[in-house]
């Protein structure tokens, strides 16, 4: 589902419906939200400084995410570059 947040900002929304013990990597989430075309593309973007999670730049997209990485344990805001955002929610 794609929602236009502002004039030039696109927001990709992904509801993460996975068992609590299944911890996806950041590369998987970037790929599933459409912010990266593949996991290797996600790694390339991160090495170039183009990926941030909840406003903090990351360079390792292979680390499995846990509940502490999500805002209030439920929401993860991904950003690729300056204008592309993704929102991941845990159910």
XYZ file of N, CA, C and O in Angstrom:
364
model
N 0.838 -1.162 0.000
C 0.000 0.000 0.000
C 0.894 1.240 0.000
O 1.792 1.369 0.799
N 0.661 2.134 -0.921
C 1.449 3.353 -1.022
C 0.560 4.524 -0.678
O -0.548 4.656 -1.175
N 1.034 5.377 0.174
C 0.280 6.574 0.557
C 1.172 7.787 0.357
O 2.340 7.764 0.707
N 0.647 8.810 -0.218
C 1.398 10.050 -0.401
C 1.265 10.879 0.869
O 0.170 11.303 1.232
N 2.381 11.091 1.549
C 2.360 11.827 2.808
C 2.379 13.332 2.556
O 1.620 14.070 3.143
N 3.268 13.780 1.687
C 3.350 15.182 1.303
C 3.617 15.215 -0.194
O 3.714 14.176 -0.829
N 3.774 16.368 -0.747
C 3.904 16.517 -2.193
C 4.987 15.612 -2.783
O 4.717 14.882 -3.726
N 6.191 15.624 -2.255
C 7.285 14.859 -2.839
C 7.713 13.664 -2.000
O 8.744 13.074 -2.272
N 6.965 13.334 -1.001
C 7.362 12.251 -0.117
C 6.417 11.071 -0.279
O 5.213 11.216 -0.138
N 6.986 9.914 -0.559
C 6.185 8.699 -0.666
C 6.417 7.871 0.590
O 7.520 7.799 1.105
N 5.391 7.245 1.069
C 5.487 6.417 2.267
C 5.030 5.016 1.919
O 3.896 4.803 1.513
N 5.925 4.067 2.049
C 5.606 2.658 1.825
C 5.220 2.068 3.178
O 5.925 2.258 4.157
N 4.120 1.352 3.233
C 3.615 0.810 4.491
C 3.667 -0.709 4.435
O 3.222 -1.310 3.466
N 4.210 -1.328 5.453
C 4.301 -2.776 5.537
C 3.898 -3.201 6.936
O 4.465 -2.745 7.926
N 2.906 -4.052 7.020
C 2.517 -4.614 8.310
C 3.261 -5.931 8.456
O 3.125 -6.821 7.637
N 4.085 -6.010 9.476
C 4.911 -7.181 9.713
C 4.094 -8.202 10.498
O 3.818 -8.004 11.677
N 3.682 -9.236 9.807
C 2.895 -10.283 10.449
C 3.761 -11.538 10.470
O 3.671 -12.396 9.612
N 4.643 -11.584 11.430
C 5.551 -12.710 11.583
C 5.549 -13.119 13.046
O 5.256 -12.309 13.916
N 5.867 -14.373 13.302
C 5.956 -14.791 14.703
C 6.968 -13.936 15.454
O 7.931 -13.453 14.881
N 6.726 -13.715 16.701
C 7.594 -12.843 17.505
C 9.045 -13.341 17.531
O 9.958 -12.569 17.689
N 9.265 -14.647 17.379
C 10.628 -15.152 17.417
C 11.313 -15.069 16.056
O 12.517 -15.237 15.962
N 10.563 -14.792 14.991
C 11.131 -14.627 13.662
C 11.576 -13.180 13.516
O 10.755 -12.279 13.413
N 12.884 -12.959 13.543
C 13.422 -11.597 13.518
C 13.986 -11.296 12.138
O 15.054 -11.771 11.793
N 13.300 -10.476 11.349
C 13.796 -10.157 10.009
C 14.998 -9.211 10.081
O 15.178 -8.499 11.065
N 15.787 -9.216 9.032
C 16.899 -8.276 8.954
C 16.414 -6.983 8.316
O 15.363 -6.943 7.673
N 17.187 -5.942 8.478
C 16.852 -4.659 7.885
C 16.834 -4.768 6.361
O 15.982 -4.171 5.698
N 17.734 -5.562 5.799
C 17.770 -5.750 4.341
C 16.460 -6.354 3.840
O 15.925 -5.933 2.806
N 15.928 -7.332 4.571
C 14.652 -7.945 4.189
C 13.523 -6.922 4.219
O 12.687 -6.882 3.315
N 13.492 -6.083 5.249
C 12.433 -5.086 5.360
C 12.549 -4.014 4.281
O 11.540 -3.568 3.741
N 13.775 -3.610 3.965
C 13.964 -2.632 2.890
C 13.478 -3.206 1.562
O 12.844 -2.504 0.771
N 13.740 -4.469 1.349
C 13.288 -5.121 0.114
C 11.765 -5.265 0.093
O 11.113 -4.966 -0.911
N 11.189 -5.683 1.198
C 9.734 -5.905 1.258
C 8.933 -4.620 1.163
O 7.809 -4.625 0.667
N 9.494 -3.498 1.620
C 8.792 -2.219 1.502
C 9.013 -1.569 0.139
O 8.384 -0.560 -0.161
N 9.905 -2.122 -0.655
C 10.166 -1.555 -1.971
C 11.216 -0.454 -1.956
O 11.462 0.183 -2.979
N 11.848 -0.220 -0.813
C 12.883 0.799 -0.729
C 14.197 0.318 -1.339
O 15.059 1.122 -1.673
N 14.365 -0.986 -1.481
C 15.530 -1.575 -2.143
C 15.023 -2.670 -3.073
O 14.029 -3.338 -2.775
N 15.702 -2.846 -4.197
C 15.266 -3.860 -5.157
C 15.681 -5.261 -4.743
O 15.063 -6.236 -5.177
N 16.725 -5.371 -3.919
C 17.196 -6.669 -3.444
C 17.947 -6.459 -2.135
O 18.194 -5.323 -1.718
N 18.341 -7.550 -1.518
C 19.099 -7.431 -0.268
C 20.495 -6.880 -0.520
O 21.026 -6.127 0.280
N 21.076 -7.231 -1.660
C 22.393 -6.673 -1.986
C 22.287 -5.179 -2.296
O 23.194 -4.407 -1.979
N 21.178 -4.757 -2.887
C 20.943 -3.331 -3.118
C 20.815 -2.604 -1.782
O 21.343 -1.502 -1.616
N 20.147 -3.220 -0.824
C 20.011 -2.631 0.515
C 21.382 -2.469 1.169
O 21.669 -1.439 1.779
N 22.246 -3.466 1.025
C 23.590 -3.388 1.599
C 24.393 -2.283 0.935
O 25.115 -1.531 1.605
N 24.281 -2.141 -0.376
C 24.989 -1.090 -1.099
C 24.521 0.298 -0.658
O 25.320 1.196 -0.418
N 23.208 0.453 -0.526
C 22.658 1.731 -0.066
C 23.169 2.083 1.329
O 23.522 3.226 1.610
N 23.198 1.086 2.215
C 23.644 1.325 3.597
C 25.126 1.680 3.642
O 25.526 2.575 4.394
N 25.945 0.986 2.841
C 27.380 1.305 2.810
C 27.614 2.738 2.344
O 28.545 3.396 2.777
N 26.746 3.229 1.466
C 26.862 4.594 0.981
C 26.242 5.628 1.903
O 26.234 6.813 1.596
N 25.695 5.200 3.026
C 25.114 6.123 3.995
C 23.699 6.554 3.660
O 23.213 7.549 4.179
N 23.021 5.793 2.806
C 21.698 6.191 2.363
C 20.539 5.547 3.083
O 19.399 5.664 2.641
N 20.777 4.859 4.196
C 19.697 4.171 4.915
C 19.690 4.633 6.366
O 20.735 4.689 7.014
N 18.507 4.962 6.862
C 18.380 5.275 8.287
C 17.150 4.585 8.856
O 16.180 4.330 8.149
N 17.247 4.268 10.130
C 16.159 3.623 10.860
C 15.818 4.514 12.040
O 16.687 4.817 12.865
N 14.573 4.955 12.088
C 14.109 5.850 13.155
C 15.015 7.076 13.299
O 15.314 7.521 14.394
N 15.488 7.594 12.169
C 16.297 8.804 12.169
C 17.776 8.603 12.411
O 18.531 9.564 12.441
N 18.225 7.364 12.561
C 19.637 7.078 12.800
C 20.203 6.304 11.619
O 19.648 5.282 11.226
N 21.319 6.801 11.062
C 21.940 6.109 9.932
C 22.471 4.755 10.370
O 23.006 4.600 11.460
N 22.321 3.790 9.468
C 22.834 2.447 9.732
C 23.708 2.014 8.565
O 23.500 2.436 7.432
N 24.691 1.166 8.854
C 25.525 0.639 7.785
C 25.518 -0.883 7.751
O 26.027 -1.481 6.820
N 24.922 -1.515 8.751
C 24.831 -2.974 8.785
C 23.371 -3.379 8.642
O 22.576 -3.220 9.568
N 23.026 -3.893 7.466
C 21.635 -4.282 7.221
C 21.416 -5.776 7.427
O 20.315 -6.274 7.216
N 22.446 -6.494 7.873
C 22.325 -7.938 8.066
C 21.933 -8.312 9.495
O 21.589 -9.450 9.761
N 21.980 -7.342 10.398
C 21.653 -7.615 11.804
C 20.149 -7.850 11.955
O 19.341 -7.052 11.491
N 19.758 -8.938 12.602
C 18.323 -9.149 12.856
C 17.782 -8.072 13.794
O 18.444 -7.677 14.750
N 16.600 -7.587 13.500
C 15.971 -6.560 14.325
C 15.249 -7.204 15.490
O 14.729 -8.310 15.383
N 15.209 -6.516 16.621
C 14.446 -7.007 17.759
C 13.471 -5.926 18.209
O 13.415 -4.842 17.632
N 12.706 -6.200 19.232
C 11.665 -5.273 19.681
C 12.233 -3.920 20.087
O 11.572 -2.897 19.937
N 13.470 -3.876 20.562
C 14.086 -2.624 20.973
C 14.363 -1.674 19.816
O 14.533 -0.478 20.019
N 14.424 -2.203 18.599
C 14.655 -1.356 17.425
C 13.388 -0.639 16.979
O 13.455 0.330 16.231
N 12.236 -1.119 17.401
C 10.952 -0.538 17.018
C 10.559 0.547 18.016
O 10.754 0.392 19.224
N 10.002 1.651 17.532
C 9.499 2.701 18.407
C 8.300 2.166 19.179
O 7.371 1.623 18.568
N 8.332 2.270 20.466
C 7.275 1.760 21.351
C 7.021 0.269 21.106
O 5.927 -0.227 21.349
N 8.043 -0.435 20.594
C 7.927 -1.858 20.340
C 7.039 -2.223 19.166
O 6.799 -3.390 18.911
N 6.544 -1.236 18.391
C 5.577 -1.526 17.337
C 5.880 -0.904 15.984
O 5.446 -1.421 14.976
N 6.575 0.234 15.935
C 6.718 0.983 14.685
C 8.192 1.177 14.342
O 8.998 1.510 15.209
N 8.522 0.972 13.078
C 9.871 1.167 12.578
C 9.782 2.079 11.362
O 9.059 1.786 10.412
N 10.482 3.207 11.401
C 10.480 4.151 10.285
C 11.786 3.983 9.517
O 12.868 4.199 10.068
N 11.679 3.568 8.259
C 12.837 3.381 7.400
C 12.940 4.559 6.448
O 11.934 5.100 6.011
N 14.166 4.918 6.096
C 14.358 5.986 5.117
C 15.482 5.610 4.173
O 16.535 5.145 4.605
N 15.234 5.799 2.873
C 16.261 5.617 1.856
C 16.476 6.967 1.196
O 15.538 7.549 0.638
N 17.681 7.482 1.303
C 17.966 8.792 0.734
C 17.272 9.892 1.509
O 17.098 9.809 2.711
N 16.833 10.920 0.784
C 16.206 12.055 1.449
C 14.692 12.005 1.418
O 14.034 12.601 2.266
N 14.116 11.318 0.424
C 12.675 11.447 0.230
C 11.862 10.169 0.342
O 10.641 10.223 0.362
N 12.505 9.026 0.361
C 11.763 7.761 0.359
C 11.707 7.173 1.759
O 12.740 6.903 2.365
N 10.491 6.970 2.238
C 10.258 6.472 3.591
C 9.478 5.175 3.554
O 8.677 4.941 2.653
N 9.687 4.357 4.565
C 8.926 3.145 4.757
C 8.498 3.044 6.201
O 9.227 3.468 7.107
N 7.316 2.539 6.427
C 6.789 2.381 7.775
C 6.476 0.907 7.988
O 5.703 0.321 7.231
N 7.088 0.315 9.002
C 6.850 -1.085 9.316
C 6.209 -1.145 10.688
O 6.707 -0.549 11.642
N 5.074 -1.825 10.783
C 4.400 -1.981 12.068
C 4.363 -3.448 12.445
O 4.183 -4.306 11.593
N 4.529 -3.719 13.717
C 4.428 -5.082 14.235
C 3.032 -5.299 14.777
O 2.464 -4.431 15.404
N 2.509 -6.476 14.546
C 1.173 -6.764 15.083
C 1.263 -7.632 16.314
O 2.287 -8.034 16.743
